[in-house]
Coordinates of C-alpha atoms in Angstrom, one line a residue:
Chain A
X1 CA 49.0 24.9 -1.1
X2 CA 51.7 22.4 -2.8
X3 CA 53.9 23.2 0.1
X4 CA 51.3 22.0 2.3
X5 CA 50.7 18.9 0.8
X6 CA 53.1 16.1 2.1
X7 CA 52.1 17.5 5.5
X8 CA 48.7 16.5 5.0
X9 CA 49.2 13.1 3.4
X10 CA 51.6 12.5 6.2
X11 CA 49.1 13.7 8.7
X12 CA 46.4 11.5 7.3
X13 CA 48.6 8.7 6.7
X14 CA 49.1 8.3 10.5
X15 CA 45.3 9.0 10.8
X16 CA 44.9 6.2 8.6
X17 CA 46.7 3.7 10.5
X18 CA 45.2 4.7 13.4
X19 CA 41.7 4.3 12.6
X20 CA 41.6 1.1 10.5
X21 CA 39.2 0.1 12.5
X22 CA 36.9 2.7 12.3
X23 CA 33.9 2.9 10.6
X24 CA 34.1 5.0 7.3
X25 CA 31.6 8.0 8.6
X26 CA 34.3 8.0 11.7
X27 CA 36.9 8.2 8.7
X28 CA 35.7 10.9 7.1
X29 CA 34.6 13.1 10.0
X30 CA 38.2 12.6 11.4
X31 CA 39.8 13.3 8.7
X32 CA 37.8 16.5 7.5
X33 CA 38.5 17.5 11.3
X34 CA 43.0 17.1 10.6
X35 CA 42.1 19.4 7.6
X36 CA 40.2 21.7 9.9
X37 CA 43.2 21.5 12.2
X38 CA 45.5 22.3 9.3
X39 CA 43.6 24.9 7.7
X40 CA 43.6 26.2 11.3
X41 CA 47.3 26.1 11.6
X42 CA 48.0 27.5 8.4
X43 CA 45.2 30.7 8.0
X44 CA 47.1 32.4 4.8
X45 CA 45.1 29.7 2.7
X46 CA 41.9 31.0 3.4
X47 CA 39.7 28.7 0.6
X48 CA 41.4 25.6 1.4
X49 CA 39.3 24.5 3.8
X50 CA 36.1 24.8 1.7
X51 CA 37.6 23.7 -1.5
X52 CA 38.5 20.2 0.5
X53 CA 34.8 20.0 1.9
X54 CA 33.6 20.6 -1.5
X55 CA 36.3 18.2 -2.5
X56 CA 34.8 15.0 0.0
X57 CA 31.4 16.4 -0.8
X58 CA 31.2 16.0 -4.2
X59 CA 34.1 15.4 -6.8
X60 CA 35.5 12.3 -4.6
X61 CA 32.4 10.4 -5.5
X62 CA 33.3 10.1 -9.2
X63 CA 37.0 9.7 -9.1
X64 CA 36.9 7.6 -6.4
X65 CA 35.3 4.7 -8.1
X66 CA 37.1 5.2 -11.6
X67 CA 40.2 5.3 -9.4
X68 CA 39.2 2.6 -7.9
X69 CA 39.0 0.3 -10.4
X70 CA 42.4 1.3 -11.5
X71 CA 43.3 0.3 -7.9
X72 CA 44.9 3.3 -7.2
X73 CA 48.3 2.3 -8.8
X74 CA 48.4 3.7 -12.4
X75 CA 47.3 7.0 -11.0
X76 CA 47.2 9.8 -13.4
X77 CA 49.0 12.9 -13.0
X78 CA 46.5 14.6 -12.3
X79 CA 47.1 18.0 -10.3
X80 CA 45.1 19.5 -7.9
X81 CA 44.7 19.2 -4.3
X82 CA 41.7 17.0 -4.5
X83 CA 43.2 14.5 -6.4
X84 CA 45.9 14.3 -3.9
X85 CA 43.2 14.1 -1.7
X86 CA 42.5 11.2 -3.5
X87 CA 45.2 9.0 -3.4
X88 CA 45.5 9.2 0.0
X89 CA 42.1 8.4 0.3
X90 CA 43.2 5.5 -2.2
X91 CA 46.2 4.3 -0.6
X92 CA 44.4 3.8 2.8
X93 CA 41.2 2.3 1.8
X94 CA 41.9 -1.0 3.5
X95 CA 38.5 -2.6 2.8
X96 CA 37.2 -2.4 -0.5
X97 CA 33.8 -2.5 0.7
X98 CA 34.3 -0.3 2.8
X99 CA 36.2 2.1 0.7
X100 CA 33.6 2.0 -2.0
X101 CA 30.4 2.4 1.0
X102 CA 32.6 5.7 1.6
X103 CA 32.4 6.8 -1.7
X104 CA 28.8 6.0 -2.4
X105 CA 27.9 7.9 0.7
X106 CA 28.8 11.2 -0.4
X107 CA 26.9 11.0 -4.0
X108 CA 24.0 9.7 -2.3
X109 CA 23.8 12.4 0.2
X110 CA 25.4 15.2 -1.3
X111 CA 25.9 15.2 -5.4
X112 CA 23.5 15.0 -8.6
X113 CA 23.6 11.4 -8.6
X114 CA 26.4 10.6 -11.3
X115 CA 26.9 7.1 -11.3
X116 CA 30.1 6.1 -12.4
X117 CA 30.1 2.9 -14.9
X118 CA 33.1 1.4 -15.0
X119 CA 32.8 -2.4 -16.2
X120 CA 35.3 -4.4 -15.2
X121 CA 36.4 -5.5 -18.6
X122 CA 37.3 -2.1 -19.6
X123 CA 37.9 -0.7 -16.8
X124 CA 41.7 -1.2 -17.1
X125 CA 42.5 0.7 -20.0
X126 CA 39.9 4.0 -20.4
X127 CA 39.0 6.4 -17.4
X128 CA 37.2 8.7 -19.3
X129 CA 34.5 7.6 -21.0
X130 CA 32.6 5.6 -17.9
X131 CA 30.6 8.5 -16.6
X132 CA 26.7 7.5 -16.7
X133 CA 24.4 9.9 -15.6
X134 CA 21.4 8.5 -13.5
X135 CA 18.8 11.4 -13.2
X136 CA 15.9 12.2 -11.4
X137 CA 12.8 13.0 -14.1
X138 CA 9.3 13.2 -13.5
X139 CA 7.5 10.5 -15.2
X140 CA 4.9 7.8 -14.9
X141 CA 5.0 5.8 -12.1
X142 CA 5.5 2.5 -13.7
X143 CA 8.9 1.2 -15.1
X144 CA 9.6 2.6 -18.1
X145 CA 11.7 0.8 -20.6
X146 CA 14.1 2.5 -22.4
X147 CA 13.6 2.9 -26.1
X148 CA 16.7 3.4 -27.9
X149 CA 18.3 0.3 -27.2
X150 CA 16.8 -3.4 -27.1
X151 CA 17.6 -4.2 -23.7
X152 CA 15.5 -2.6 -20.9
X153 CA 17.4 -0.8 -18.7
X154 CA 15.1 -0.4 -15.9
X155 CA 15.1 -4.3 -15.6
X156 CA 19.4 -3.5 -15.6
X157 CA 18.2 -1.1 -12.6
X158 CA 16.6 -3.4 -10.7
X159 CA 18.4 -6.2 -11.2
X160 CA 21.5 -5.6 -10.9
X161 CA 22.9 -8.3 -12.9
X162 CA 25.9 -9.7 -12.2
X163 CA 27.4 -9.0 -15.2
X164 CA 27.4 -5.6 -14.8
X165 CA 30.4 -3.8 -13.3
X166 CA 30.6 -3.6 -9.6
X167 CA 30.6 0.1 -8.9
X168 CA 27.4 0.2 -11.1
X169 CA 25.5 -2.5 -8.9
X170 CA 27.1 -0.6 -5.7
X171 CA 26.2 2.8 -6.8
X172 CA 22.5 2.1 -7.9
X173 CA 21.8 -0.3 -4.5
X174 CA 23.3 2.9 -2.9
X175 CA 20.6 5.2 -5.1
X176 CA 18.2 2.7 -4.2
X177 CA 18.7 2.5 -0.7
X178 CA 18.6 6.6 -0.1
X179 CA 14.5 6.6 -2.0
X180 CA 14.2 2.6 -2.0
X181 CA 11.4 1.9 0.0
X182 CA 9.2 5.0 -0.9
X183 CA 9.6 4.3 -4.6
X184 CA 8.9 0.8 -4.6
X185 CA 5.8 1.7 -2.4
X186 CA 4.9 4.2 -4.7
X187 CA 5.5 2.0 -7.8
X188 CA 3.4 -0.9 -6.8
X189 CA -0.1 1.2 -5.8
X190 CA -0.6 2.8 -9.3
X191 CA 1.0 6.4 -7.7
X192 CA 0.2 9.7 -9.8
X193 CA 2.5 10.9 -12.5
X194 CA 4.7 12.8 -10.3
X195 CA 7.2 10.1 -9.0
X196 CA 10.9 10.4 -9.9
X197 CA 12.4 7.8 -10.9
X198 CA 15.9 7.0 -12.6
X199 CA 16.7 6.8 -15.8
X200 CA 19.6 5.9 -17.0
X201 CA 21.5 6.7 -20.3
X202 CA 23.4 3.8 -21.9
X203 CA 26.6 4.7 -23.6
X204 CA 26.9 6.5 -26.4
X205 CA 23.6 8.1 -25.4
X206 CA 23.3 11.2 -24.6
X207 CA 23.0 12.4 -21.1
X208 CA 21.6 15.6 -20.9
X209 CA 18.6 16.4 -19.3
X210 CA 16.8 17.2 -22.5
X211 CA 17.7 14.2 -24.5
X212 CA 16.8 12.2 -21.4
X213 CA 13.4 13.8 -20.9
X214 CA 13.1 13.2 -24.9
X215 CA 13.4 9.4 -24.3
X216 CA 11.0 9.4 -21.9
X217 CA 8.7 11.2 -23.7
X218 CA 9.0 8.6 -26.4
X219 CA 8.8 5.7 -24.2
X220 CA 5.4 7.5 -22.8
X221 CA 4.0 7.8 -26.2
X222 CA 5.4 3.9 -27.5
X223 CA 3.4 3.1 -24.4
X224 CA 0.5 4.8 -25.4
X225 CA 0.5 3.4 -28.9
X226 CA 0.8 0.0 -27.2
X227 CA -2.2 1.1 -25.6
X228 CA -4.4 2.2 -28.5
X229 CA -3.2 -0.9 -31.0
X230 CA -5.3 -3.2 -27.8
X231 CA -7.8 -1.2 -28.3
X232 CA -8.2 -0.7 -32.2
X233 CA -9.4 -4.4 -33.5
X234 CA -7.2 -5.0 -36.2
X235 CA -4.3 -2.8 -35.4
X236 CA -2.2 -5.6 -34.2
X237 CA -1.6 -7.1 -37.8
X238 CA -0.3 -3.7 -38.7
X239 CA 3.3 -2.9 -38.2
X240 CA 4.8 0.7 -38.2
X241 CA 3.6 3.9 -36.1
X242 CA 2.5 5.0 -39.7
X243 CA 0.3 2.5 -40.5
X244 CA -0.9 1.8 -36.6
X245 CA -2.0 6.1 -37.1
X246 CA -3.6 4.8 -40.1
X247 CA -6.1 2.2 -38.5
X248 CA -6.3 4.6 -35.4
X249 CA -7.8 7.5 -37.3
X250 CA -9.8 4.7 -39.7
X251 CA -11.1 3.4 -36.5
X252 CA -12.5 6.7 -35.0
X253 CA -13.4 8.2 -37.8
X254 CA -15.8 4.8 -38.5
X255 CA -16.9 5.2 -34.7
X256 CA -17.5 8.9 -35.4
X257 CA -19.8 7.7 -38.5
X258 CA -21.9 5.1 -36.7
X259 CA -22.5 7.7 -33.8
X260 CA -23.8 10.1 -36.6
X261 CA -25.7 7.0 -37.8
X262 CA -27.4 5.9 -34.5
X263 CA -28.0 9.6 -33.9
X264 CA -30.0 10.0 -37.3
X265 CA -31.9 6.6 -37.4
X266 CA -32.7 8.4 -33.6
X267 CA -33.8 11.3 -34.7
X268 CA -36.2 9.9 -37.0
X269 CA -37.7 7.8 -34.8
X270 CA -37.9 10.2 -31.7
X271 CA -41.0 12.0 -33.1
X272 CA -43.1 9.1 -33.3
X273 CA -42.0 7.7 -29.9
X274 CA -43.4 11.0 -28.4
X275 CA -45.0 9.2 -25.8
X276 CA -43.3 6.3 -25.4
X277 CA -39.8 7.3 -25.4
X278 CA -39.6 7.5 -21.8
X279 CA -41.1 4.7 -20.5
X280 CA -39.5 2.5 -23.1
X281 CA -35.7 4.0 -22.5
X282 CA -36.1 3.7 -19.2
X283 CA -37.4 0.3 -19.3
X284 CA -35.2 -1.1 -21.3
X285 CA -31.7 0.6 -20.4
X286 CA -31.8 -1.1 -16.8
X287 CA -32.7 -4.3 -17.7
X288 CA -31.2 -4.8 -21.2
X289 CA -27.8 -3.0 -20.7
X290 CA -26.3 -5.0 -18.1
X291 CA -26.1 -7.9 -20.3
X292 CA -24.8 -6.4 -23.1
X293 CA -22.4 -4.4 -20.5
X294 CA -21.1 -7.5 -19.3
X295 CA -18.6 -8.6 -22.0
X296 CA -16.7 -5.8 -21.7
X297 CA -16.3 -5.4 -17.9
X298 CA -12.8 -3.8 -16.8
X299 CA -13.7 -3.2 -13.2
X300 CA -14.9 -6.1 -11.1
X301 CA -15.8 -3.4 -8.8
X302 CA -18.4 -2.4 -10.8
X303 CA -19.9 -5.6 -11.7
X304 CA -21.7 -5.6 -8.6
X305 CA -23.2 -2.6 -8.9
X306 CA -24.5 -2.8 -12.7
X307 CA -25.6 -6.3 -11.1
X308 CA -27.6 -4.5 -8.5
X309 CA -29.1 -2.1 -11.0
X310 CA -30.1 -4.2 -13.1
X311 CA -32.1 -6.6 -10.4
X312 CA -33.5 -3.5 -9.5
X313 CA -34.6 -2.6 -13.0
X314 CA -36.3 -6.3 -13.3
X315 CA -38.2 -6.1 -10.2
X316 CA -39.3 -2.9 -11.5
X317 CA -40.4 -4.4 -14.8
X318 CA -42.3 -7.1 -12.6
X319 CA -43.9 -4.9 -10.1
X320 CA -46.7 -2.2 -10.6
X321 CA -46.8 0.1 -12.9
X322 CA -46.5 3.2 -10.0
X323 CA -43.4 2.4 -9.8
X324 CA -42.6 2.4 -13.8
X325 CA -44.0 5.9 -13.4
X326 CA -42.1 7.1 -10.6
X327 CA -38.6 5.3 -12.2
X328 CA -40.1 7.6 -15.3
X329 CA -40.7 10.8 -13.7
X330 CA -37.2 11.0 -11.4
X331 CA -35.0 9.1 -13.9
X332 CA -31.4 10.2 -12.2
X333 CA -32.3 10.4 -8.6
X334 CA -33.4 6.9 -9.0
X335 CA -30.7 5.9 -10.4
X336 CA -28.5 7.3 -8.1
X337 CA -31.0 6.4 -5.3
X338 CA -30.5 2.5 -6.8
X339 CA -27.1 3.0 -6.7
X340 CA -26.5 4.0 -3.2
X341 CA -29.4 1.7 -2.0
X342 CA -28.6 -1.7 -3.1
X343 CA -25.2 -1.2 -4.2
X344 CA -23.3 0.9 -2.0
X345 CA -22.4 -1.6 0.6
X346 CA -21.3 -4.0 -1.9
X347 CA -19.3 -1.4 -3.7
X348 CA -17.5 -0.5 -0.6
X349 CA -16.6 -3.9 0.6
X350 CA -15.6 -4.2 -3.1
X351 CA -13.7 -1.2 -2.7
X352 CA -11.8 -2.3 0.9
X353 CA -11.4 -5.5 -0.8
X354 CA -9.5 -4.2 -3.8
X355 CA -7.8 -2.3 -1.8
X356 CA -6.4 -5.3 0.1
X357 CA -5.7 -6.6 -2.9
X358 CA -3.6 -4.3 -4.2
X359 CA -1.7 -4.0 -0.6
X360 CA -1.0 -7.8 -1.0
X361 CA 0.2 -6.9 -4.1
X362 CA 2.5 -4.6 -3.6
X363 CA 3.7 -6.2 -0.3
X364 CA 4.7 -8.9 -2.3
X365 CA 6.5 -6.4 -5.4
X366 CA 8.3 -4.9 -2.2
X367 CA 9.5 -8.5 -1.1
X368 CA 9.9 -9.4 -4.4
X369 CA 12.0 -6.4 -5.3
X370 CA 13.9 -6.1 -2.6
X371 CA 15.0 -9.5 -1.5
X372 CA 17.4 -9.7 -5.1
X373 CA 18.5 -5.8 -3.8
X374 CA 20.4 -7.7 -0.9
X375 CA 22.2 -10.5 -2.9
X376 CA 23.1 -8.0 -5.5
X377 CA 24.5 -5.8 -3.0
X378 CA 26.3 -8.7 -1.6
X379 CA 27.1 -9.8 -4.8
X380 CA 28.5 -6.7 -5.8
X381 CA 30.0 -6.6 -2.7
X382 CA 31.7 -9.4 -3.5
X383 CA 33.0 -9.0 -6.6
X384 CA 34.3 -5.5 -5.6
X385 CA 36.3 -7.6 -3.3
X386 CA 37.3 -9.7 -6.0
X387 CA 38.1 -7.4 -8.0
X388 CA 40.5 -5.8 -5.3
X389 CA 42.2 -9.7 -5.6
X390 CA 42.7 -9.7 -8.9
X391 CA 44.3 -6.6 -9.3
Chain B
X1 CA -1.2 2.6 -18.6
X2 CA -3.3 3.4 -15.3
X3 CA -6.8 4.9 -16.9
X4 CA -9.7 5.4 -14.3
X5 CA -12.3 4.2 -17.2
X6 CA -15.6 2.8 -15.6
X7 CA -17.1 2.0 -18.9
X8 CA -20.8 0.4 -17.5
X9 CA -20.4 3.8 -15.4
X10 CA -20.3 6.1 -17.8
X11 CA -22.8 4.2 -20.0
X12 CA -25.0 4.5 -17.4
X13 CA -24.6 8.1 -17.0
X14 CA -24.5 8.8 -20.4
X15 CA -28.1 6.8 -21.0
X16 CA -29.3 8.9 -18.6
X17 CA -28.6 11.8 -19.9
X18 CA -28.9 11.0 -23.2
X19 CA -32.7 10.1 -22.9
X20 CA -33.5 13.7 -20.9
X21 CA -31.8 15.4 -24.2
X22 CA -34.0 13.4 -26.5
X23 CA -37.0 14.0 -24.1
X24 CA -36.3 18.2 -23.9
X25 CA -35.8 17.7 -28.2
X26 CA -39.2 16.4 -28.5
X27 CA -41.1 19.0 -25.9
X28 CA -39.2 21.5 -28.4
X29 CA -41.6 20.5 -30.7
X30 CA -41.4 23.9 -33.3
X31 CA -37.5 23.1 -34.4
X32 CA -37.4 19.2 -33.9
X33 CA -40.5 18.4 -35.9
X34 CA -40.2 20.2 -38.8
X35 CA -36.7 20.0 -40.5
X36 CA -35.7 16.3 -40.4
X37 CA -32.0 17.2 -40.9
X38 CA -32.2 19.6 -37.9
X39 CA -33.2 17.0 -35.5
X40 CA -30.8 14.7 -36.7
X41 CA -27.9 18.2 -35.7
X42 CA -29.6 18.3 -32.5
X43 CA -30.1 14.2 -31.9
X44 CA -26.3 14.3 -32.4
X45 CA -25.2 17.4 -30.4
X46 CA -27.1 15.6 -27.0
X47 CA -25.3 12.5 -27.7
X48 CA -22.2 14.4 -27.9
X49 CA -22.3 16.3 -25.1
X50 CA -24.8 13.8 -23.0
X51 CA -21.6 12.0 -23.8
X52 CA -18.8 14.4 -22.9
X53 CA -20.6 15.4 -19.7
X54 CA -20.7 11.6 -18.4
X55 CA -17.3 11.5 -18.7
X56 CA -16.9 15.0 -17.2
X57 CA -14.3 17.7 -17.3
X58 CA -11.1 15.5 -16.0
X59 CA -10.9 14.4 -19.8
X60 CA -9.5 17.4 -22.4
X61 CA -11.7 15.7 -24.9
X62 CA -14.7 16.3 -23.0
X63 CA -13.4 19.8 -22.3
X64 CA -13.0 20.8 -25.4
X65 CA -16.7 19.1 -26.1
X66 CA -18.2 21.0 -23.3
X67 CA -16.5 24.0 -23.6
X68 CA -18.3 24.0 -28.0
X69 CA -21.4 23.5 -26.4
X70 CA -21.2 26.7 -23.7
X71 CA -19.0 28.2 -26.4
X72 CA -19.7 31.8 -24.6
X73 CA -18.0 30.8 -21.2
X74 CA -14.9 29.2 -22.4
X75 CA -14.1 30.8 -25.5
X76 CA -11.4 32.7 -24.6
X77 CA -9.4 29.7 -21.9
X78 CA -9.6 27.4 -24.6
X79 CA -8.3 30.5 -27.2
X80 CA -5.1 31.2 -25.3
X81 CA -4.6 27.5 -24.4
X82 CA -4.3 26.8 -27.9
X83 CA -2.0 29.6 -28.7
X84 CA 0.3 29.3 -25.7
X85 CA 0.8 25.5 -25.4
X86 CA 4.9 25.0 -26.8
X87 CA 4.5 21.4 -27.3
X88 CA 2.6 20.8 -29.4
X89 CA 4.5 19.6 -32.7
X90 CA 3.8 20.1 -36.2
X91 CA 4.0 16.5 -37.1
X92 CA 3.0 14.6 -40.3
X93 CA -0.3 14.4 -41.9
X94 CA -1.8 11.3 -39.8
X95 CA -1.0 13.3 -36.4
X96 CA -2.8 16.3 -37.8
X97 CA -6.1 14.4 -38.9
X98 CA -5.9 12.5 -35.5
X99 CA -5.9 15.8 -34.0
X100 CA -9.0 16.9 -35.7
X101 CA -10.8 13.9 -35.6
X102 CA -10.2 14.1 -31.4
X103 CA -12.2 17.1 -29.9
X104 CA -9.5 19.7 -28.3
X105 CA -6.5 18.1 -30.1
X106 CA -5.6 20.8 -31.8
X107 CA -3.7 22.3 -28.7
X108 CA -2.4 18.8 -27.5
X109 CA 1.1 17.6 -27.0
X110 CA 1.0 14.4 -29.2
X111 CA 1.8 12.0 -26.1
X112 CA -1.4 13.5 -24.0
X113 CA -3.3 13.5 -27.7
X114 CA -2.5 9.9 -27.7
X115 CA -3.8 9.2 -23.8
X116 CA -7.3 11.3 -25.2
X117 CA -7.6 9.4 -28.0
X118 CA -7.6 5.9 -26.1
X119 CA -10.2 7.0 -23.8
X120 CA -12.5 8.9 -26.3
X121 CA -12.2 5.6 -28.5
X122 CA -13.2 4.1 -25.4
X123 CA -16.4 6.5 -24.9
X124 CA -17.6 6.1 -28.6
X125 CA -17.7 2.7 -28.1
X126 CA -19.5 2.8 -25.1
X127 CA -21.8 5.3 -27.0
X128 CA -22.4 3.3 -29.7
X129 CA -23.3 0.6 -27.7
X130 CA -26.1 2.3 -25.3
X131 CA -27.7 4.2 -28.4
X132 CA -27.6 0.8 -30.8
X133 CA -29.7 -0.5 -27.0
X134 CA -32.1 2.6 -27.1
X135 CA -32.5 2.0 -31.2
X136 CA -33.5 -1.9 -30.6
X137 CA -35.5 -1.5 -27.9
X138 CA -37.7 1.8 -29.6
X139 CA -37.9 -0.3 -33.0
X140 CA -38.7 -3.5 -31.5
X141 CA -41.1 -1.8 -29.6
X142 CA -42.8 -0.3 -32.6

């Protein structure tokens, strides 16, 4: 294999300078097709040739950018043929832009996305230690902020700040562009819970799928408490998931006793409402609820409908008393029968309605989101290049 | 967090079938009338499950509800879910009275515990609200 070597870094050396021009997927097919050609000449090596498409495939992706950075002159000794490989692939990267498209393509079609972090500012001294993972886990749809540290790092995701190292920005934009558009789709219209989407692990965090999954889970359930302390009066003064369990538990537990309440004071009335009961329920549910309903509307979709009911309910209280009787006799068919009647329509143009609403919406997210996705590519883009200057 | 809660829904359909509970209690006239303290076990059971059968079975709350009251049918699913779910965490006190104080949260990782405790907060309230209605109404009545 070592014997081989110069021959292939002169062979692709001249294929370099021949296709400067040529686009980078041109690049690589050409070149994997010289290695073909050599592996062809040279059959004793039997591996090689799968060993270099595993090479290109996958482990270029990561070294390329670290080398990269170091601009391919304080290249570490490192042996092997695919760091070779490398170099060469170093020396003759003529564009940076290009070079780094090239080495985004591969991760992005072929490898478990690593992105390789490497800032600028510290870039020229370590190598190692610049390895971030970016993962695909199954969690909620929406962005999830990342609980360990203080910044959110799916606002560094999207983004793309400038001050974050350029093979970063080009790497996610390059993640983003292989799922973009589904996942911003699928972001913006309230998808189910099965949606991938990346997280990423700062340093110093741990990147393993478990720990990651861990995070999420956390995030998920800091959401949740989020959640739960809007809904609890009073739980917004108290600080600490201790004391916000506290209030939580007070809180149902009080509910829990005031159902037991309204279910005795119930029960000892019932008997003497014997007759009554009906009518009276009946009676009053439609036309009183609505009112009391009304603070705490959610939905505006079902506004209408409660709306609906409850006209229904006060034309019954108006009208003859057949129809008290009949409300009295059927009580859910009516009320089904009052729902679909008066309210259906109105509930589907509400729905269609919403619907457009929410397409607006995330039309707009999509713009939103991906307009600042070009000019941090093109800002990366640039600063790649100027990076390439400096150095 | 994305929750499908139709609140003046589910009121409704829990009125509903509230007021058919508390109209089959009083035609069962030889257990409701006598004991006082029974009634009030039975008032409570209808608004329960009147309750947990508004929301209907997409909730594990309401599960866990519905499965207690046809205790015969479900006894065993709910058994083995309990005993083979790996999640579930034995955390500090608060977690475990939150878990009994929320039907079925015995078996519950405590991220999908928190989730069922939002919503079933969210159902007593609405509960509360529609029997406190009923309660005027019957006493102003009388």
């Amino acid at each position: 294999m070592n014997s081989r070597l110069p021959e292939m870094l002169h062979c692709l050396n001249s294929t370099t300078s021949e296709n400067c021009e040529m686009s980078v997927l041109e690049r690589q097919r050409s070149r994997l097709k010289q290695q073909e050609q050599l592996t062809h000449h040279h059959p004793p090596i039997p591996y090689f040739n799968g060993n270099d498409h595993l090479a290109y495939s996958g482990f270029h992706g990561d070294q390329a950018l670290s080398d990269l950075v170091l601009n391919g002159g304080a290249m570490k000794p490192d042996p092997g043929v695919e760091h070779d490989d490398f170099r060469r692939f170093m020396n003759y990267g003529t564009g940076t832009t290009d070079f780094q498209m090239s080495c985004a393509l591969p991760r992005t079609v072929s490898c478990p996305p690593y992105v390789a972090a490497a800032s600028v500012d510290s870039a020229a001294g370590k190598e190692s230690c610049k390895k971030r993972k970016a993962h695909n886990l199954k969690i909620a749809a929406e962005e999830k902020k990342m609980k360990g540290c203080a910044e959110e790092e799916s606002k560094i995701t999207e983004q793309n700040s400038n001050s974050k190292s350029t093979t970063t920005t080009i790497s996610t934009s390059a993640n983003k562009n292989n799922k973009g558009p589904s996942a911003n789709a699928k972001k913006a219209s309230d998808a189910p819970k099965t949606d991938y989407i990346h997280v990423r692990a700062r340093r110093g965090q741990a990147t393993d799928s478990h720990s990651l999954a861990e995070r999420v889970r956390r995030e998920k359930i800091s959401e949740r408490m989020k959640y739960l302390q809007d809904l609890v009066p009073g739980c917004n003064k108290v600080t600490g998931k201790a004391g916000m369990l506290d209030e939580i538990i007070n809180y149902v537990q009080s509910l829990q006793r005031q159902v037991e309440f309204l279910s005795m004071k119930l029960a000892a009335i019932n008997p003497r409402l014997d007759f009554d009961i009906e009518n009276y329920i009946l009676k009053e549910m439609f036309p009183a609820c609505p009112p009391a309903m009304e603070p705490d509307h959610s939905h505006l979709q079902f506004n209408t409908s409660v709306e609906e009911v409850s006209g229904s309910g006060l034309e019954m209280v108006v009208g003859p008393m057949d129809a008290t009787l009949r409300r009295t006799i059927s009580a859910p068919i009516t009320v089904q029968q009052s729902f679909l009647d008066s309210s259906s329509l109105n509930q589907i143009q509400q729905v269609t309605w919403e619907d457009e609403l929410r397409n607006l919406y995330s039309m707009e997210y999509q713009q939103g989101r991906s307009t600042p996705f070009i000019s941090q590519q093109i800002t990366g883009f640039l600063e790649a290049n100027h990076v390439k200057l400096e150095m | 967090m994305a929750m499908n809660f139709h609140q003046s829904a589910i009121k409704t359909r829990f009125a509903v079938r509230f007021v058919q509970a508390m109209k089959r209690l009083n035609k069962r006239r030889g257990v409701t009338t006598t004991d006082s303290y029974k009634r009030y076990r039975a008032t409570r059971a209808a608004a329960c499950a009147s309750m947990a059968s508004a929301v209907g079975p997409q909730r594990a709350w309401s599960r866990a509800v519905l499965s207690k009251t046809k205790r015969r049918r479900f006894q065993a699913i709910s058994r083995k879910r309990r005993l083979i779910n790996p999640r579930r965490n034995l955390g500090f006190g608060q977690e475990e009275d939150l878990r009994g104080l929320v039907p079925g949260g015995k078996g519950m990782e405590y991220c999908s515990l928190l989730s069922e405790t939002a919503h079933y907060i969210r159902c007593l309230q609405a509960q509360i609200q529609v029997m406190t209605d009923i309660l005027h109404h019957s006493s102003s009545l009388n």
